[in-house]
Amino acid sequence: MYYELQPLRIQAGWKVEYNNFSEYDIDEHGESDIHELNEDLLRLYNEKENLIIDLGWYPAYDANGNYILELFKNNEMGSPLERIISKSKTKIVNDIEKWVCYGFLEKYL
C-alpha cells in the first residue's frame, strides 16, 4: 500500500534533510506495512540556530519498537537536548510541531 507523507506544521527556518515519515500508523494499519518504520524517518535542520530534530523507529521494521524523537544542538548527535520515546504517532507529531516552535526552543538559543 502507498502512504502519503505525514502532514506537519513546521515554522519558517527549518529545512528538511530527509523525510520518510509517512501517514502509516501501526496502530491503525496493522503490521502488514511495517517496512514504513525505519531508523531514518525524518530529519529537520535549523541552520540559524544550529538545531537538528531527528526521528526514527527503533529497532527498524520491528512491531515491538518505538519512535525515538531527539533534538540536538551544534551537531552533537550523542547528547540530545530533548528525547521522546513513544509508540504513539499522535504524540510524536504533536511533539515535532511543538519543538519547531521558537517559544519552545528559546531555552536552547
XYZ file of N, CA and C in Angstrom:
327
model
N 0.836 -1.180 0.000
C 0.000 0.000 0.000
C 0.880 1.243 0.000
N 0.413 2.309 -0.619
C 1.156 3.561 -0.670
C 0.615 4.516 0.391
N 1.511 5.160 1.112
C 1.139 6.129 2.131
C 1.739 7.489 1.771
N 0.939 8.536 1.886
C 1.422 9.905 1.689
C 2.345 10.272 2.849
N 3.125 11.347 2.663
C 3.933 11.852 3.764
C 3.028 12.415 4.847
N 3.459 12.263 6.078
C 2.705 12.764 7.223
C 2.681 14.302 7.178
N 1.502 14.915 7.163
C 1.450 16.382 7.217
C 1.989 16.893 8.557
N 2.808 17.933 8.505
C 3.383 18.547 9.696
C 3.329 20.062 9.554
N 3.078 20.745 10.653
C 3.130 22.215 10.672
C 4.531 22.610 11.150
N 5.330 23.109 10.226
C 6.726 23.454 10.504
C 6.904 24.965 10.334
N 7.474 25.609 11.338
C 7.707 27.046 11.247
C 8.875 27.357 10.329
N 8.914 28.588 9.859
C 9.996 29.047 8.982
C 11.347 28.859 9.678
N 12.358 28.620 8.883
C 13.716 28.474 9.395
C 14.196 27.031 9.438
N 13.283 26.085 9.291
C 13.645 24.673 9.312
C 13.762 24.134 7.902
N 14.780 23.334 7.666
C 14.977 22.669 6.380
C 14.812 21.174 6.577
N 14.256 20.542 5.590
C 14.090 19.090 5.631
C 15.324 18.449 5.004
N 16.079 17.701 5.779
C 17.225 16.971 5.239
C 16.758 15.681 4.586
N 15.830 14.987 5.230
C 15.156 13.852 4.601
C 13.821 13.652 5.293
N 12.880 13.069 4.543
C 11.554 12.841 5.075
C 10.978 11.550 4.501
N 10.934 10.533 5.323
C 10.303 9.258 5.001
C 9.180 8.963 5.995
N 8.738 10.003 6.693
C 7.730 9.878 7.740
C 6.345 9.901 7.095
N 5.812 8.730 6.877
C 4.539 8.606 6.150
C 3.353 8.599 7.105
N 2.174 8.588 6.520
C 0.936 8.530 7.298
C 0.665 7.140 7.874
N 1.517 6.190 7.573
C 1.359 4.839 8.133
C 1.399 4.904 9.655
N 0.434 4.248 10.278
C 0.367 4.150 11.735
C 0.125 2.682 12.070
N 1.070 2.076 12.751
C 0.971 0.649 13.054
C -0.299 0.328 13.832
N -0.746 1.239 14.701
C -1.963 1.004 15.476
C -3.208 1.021 14.597
N -3.174 1.794 13.544
C -4.324 1.926 12.646
C -4.285 0.937 11.479
N -3.078 0.743 10.914
C -2.953 -0.046 9.689
C -2.455 -1.480 9.906
N -2.027 -1.804 11.112
C -1.506 -3.141 11.376
C -0.055 -3.282 10.925
N 0.442 -4.496 10.962
C 1.865 -4.765 10.717
C 2.199 -5.073 9.262
N 1.221 -5.093 8.379
C 1.488 -5.521 7.005
C 2.460 -4.600 6.263
N 2.547 -3.336 6.665
C 3.461 -2.391 6.011
C 4.536 -1.895 6.976
N 4.986 -2.777 7.831
C 5.988 -2.426 8.843
C 7.264 -1.864 8.228
N 7.493 -2.123 6.942
C 8.687 -1.582 6.263
C 8.685 -0.048 6.251
N 7.552 0.577 6.571
C 7.466 2.041 6.652
C 8.197 2.577 7.888
N 8.466 1.718 8.844
C 9.059 2.144 10.114
C 10.536 1.770 10.153
N 11.391 2.764 9.945
C 12.838 2.531 9.953
C 13.537 3.609 10.765
N 14.834 3.531 10.842
C 15.609 4.439 11.680
C 15.760 5.843 11.093
N 15.484 6.016 9.827
C 15.662 7.310 9.167
C 14.328 7.831 8.642
N 13.458 8.257 9.561
C 12.140 8.726 9.154
C 12.135 10.211 8.806
N 12.768 11.032 9.632
C 12.702 12.484 9.432
C 13.903 13.150 10.073
N 14.469 14.107 9.357
C 15.498 14.974 9.948
C 15.238 16.391 9.486
N 15.102 17.277 10.468
C 14.912 18.701 10.228
C 16.129 19.436 10.766
N 16.533 20.501 10.065
C 17.714 21.253 10.461
C 17.397 22.735 10.455
N 17.784 23.408 11.532
C 17.651 24.854 11.611
C 19.063 25.436 11.610
N 19.469 25.932 10.447
C 20.843 26.398 10.274
C 21.161 27.594 11.160
N 20.237 28.526 11.262
C 20.479 29.736 12.051
C 20.756 29.399 13.509
N 19.978 28.484 14.063
C 20.115 28.126 15.483
C 20.962 26.881 15.694
N 21.406 26.247 14.616
C 22.223 25.036 14.657
C 21.552 23.931 15.480
N 20.280 23.680 15.146
C 19.499 22.650 15.818
C 19.085 21.569 14.828
N 19.012 20.343 15.300
C 18.591 19.208 14.488
C 17.486 18.465 15.238
N 16.423 18.139 14.526
C 15.382 17.253 15.039
C 15.477 15.967 14.235
N 15.600 14.846 14.938
C 15.776 13.557 14.283
C 14.723 12.584 14.788
N 14.087 11.866 13.840
C 13.061 10.892 14.186
C 13.365 9.559 13.515
N 13.250 8.499 14.290
C 13.399 7.156 13.756
C 12.551 6.176 14.537
N 12.445 4.967 14.012
C 11.745 3.863 14.679
C 12.805 2.824 15.013
N 12.883 2.450 16.286
C 13.925 1.527 16.746
C 13.307 0.392 17.537
N 13.734 -0.855 17.294
C 14.501 -1.282 16.138
C 13.662 -1.190 14.856
N 14.347 -0.925 13.764
C 13.687 -0.775 12.469
C 12.888 -2.019 12.119
N 11.732 -1.785 11.528
C 10.871 -2.851 10.997
C 10.386 -3.838 12.063
N 10.398 -3.429 13.311
C 10.000 -4.306 14.412
C 8.726 -3.755 15.045
N 7.661 -4.539 15.040
C 6.375 -4.098 15.592
C 6.464 -3.785 17.080
N 7.472 -4.297 17.753
C 7.643 -4.021 19.179
C 8.489 -2.780 19.439
N 8.886 -2.078 18.375
C 9.729 -0.896 18.517
C 8.956 0.335 18.955
N 9.676 1.452 18.944
C 9.131 2.750 19.331
C 9.710 3.833 18.437
N 8.956 4.917 18.326
C 9.532 6.127 17.744
C 10.510 6.695 18.754
N 11.628 7.200 18.258
C 12.546 7.969 19.097
C 12.750 9.301 18.401
N 12.362 10.357 19.090
C 12.454 11.723 18.597
C 13.486 12.448 19.444
N 14.495 13.049 18.786
C 15.563 13.719 19.528
C 15.847 15.093 18.954
N 16.248 15.996 19.845
C 16.646 17.350 19.486
C 18.106 17.539 19.867
N 18.908 17.999 18.907
C 20.346 18.187 19.120
C 20.742 19.620 18.790
N 21.793 20.093 19.435
C 22.372 21.402 19.124
C 23.831 21.207 18.738
N 24.287 22.018 17.819
C 25.692 22.013 17.386
C 26.148 20.655 16.878
N 25.231 19.910 16.277
C 25.547 18.619 15.665
C 26.115 17.611 16.666
N 25.816 17.776 17.953
C 26.281 16.848 18.984
C 25.279 15.702 19.092
N 25.360 14.771 18.144
C 24.366 13.719 17.993
C 24.355 12.718 19.156
N 25.350 12.696 19.982
C 25.376 11.766 21.112
C 24.736 12.329 22.370
N 24.405 13.628 22.357
C 23.880 14.276 23.562
C 22.610 15.053 23.248
N 21.461 14.374 23.198
C 20.230 15.092 22.871
C 19.808 16.062 23.971
N 19.300 17.221 23.555
C 18.730 18.191 24.491
C 17.365 17.712 24.973
N 16.659 17.056 24.085
C 15.336 16.503 24.381
C 15.264 15.122 23.742
N 14.496 14.235 24.375
C 14.318 12.894 23.809
C 12.945 12.367 24.216
N 12.203 11.900 23.237
C 10.889 11.314 23.464
C 10.914 9.908 22.877
N 10.463 8.935 23.640
C 10.312 7.569 23.164
C 8.837 7.228 23.310
N 8.211 6.857 22.205
C 6.779 6.588 22.241
C 6.360 5.707 21.077
N 5.333 4.905 21.296
C 4.698 4.152 20.225
C 3.612 4.976 19.555
N 3.187 6.056 20.217
C 2.067 6.868 19.752
C 2.478 7.837 18.645
N 1.956 7.621 17.470
C 2.242 8.513 16.351
C 1.700 9.912 16.625
N 0.522 9.994 17.212
C -0.083 11.291 17.537
C 0.817 12.090 18.462
N 1.366 11.454 19.480
C 2.275 12.145 20.404
C 3.510 12.648 19.666
N 4.077 11.822 18.812
C 5.284 12.213 18.077
C 5.000 13.411 17.172
N 3.899 13.381 16.433
C 3.538 14.502 15.558
C 3.361 15.763 16.392
N 2.654 15.667 17.521
C 2.455 16.834 18.385
C 3.772 17.375 18.922
N 4.690 16.476 19.298
C 5.986 16.921 19.824
C 6.845 17.565 18.735
N 6.835 17.029 17.538
C 7.583 17.664 16.449
C 7.067 19.078 16.235
N 5.758 19.230 16.159
C 5.170 20.550 15.919
C 5.439 21.504 17.074
N 5.577 20.996 18.280
C 5.937 21.825 19.435
C 7.413 22.222 19.367
N 8.265 21.276 19.021
C 9.707 21.526 19.012
C 10.129 22.527 17.954
N 9.439 22.631 16.851
C 9.844 23.581 15.808
C 9.376 25.007 16.109
N 8.712 25.185 17.228
C 8.200 26.495 17.637
C 9.276 27.240 18.432
N 9.535 28.488 18.068
C 10.588 29.241 18.747
C 10.287 29.480 20.217
N 9.029 29.526 20.605
C 8.684 29.650 22.014
C 9.231 28.492 22.830
N 9.169 27.283 22.275
C 9.703 26.102 22.949
C 11.232 26.109 22.930
N 11.814 26.533 21.819
C 13.268 26.448 21.640
C 14.045 27.540 22.359
N 13.378 28.581 22.830
C 14.059 29.710 23.472
C 15.079 29.278 24.527
N 14.749 28.247 25.289
C 15.650 27.802 26.359
C 16.967 27.254 25.844
N 17.034 26.936 24.534
C 18.258 26.375 23.951
C 19.004 27.360 23.049
N 18.488 28.559 22.902
C 19.115 29.533 21.992
C 20.056 30.457 22.726
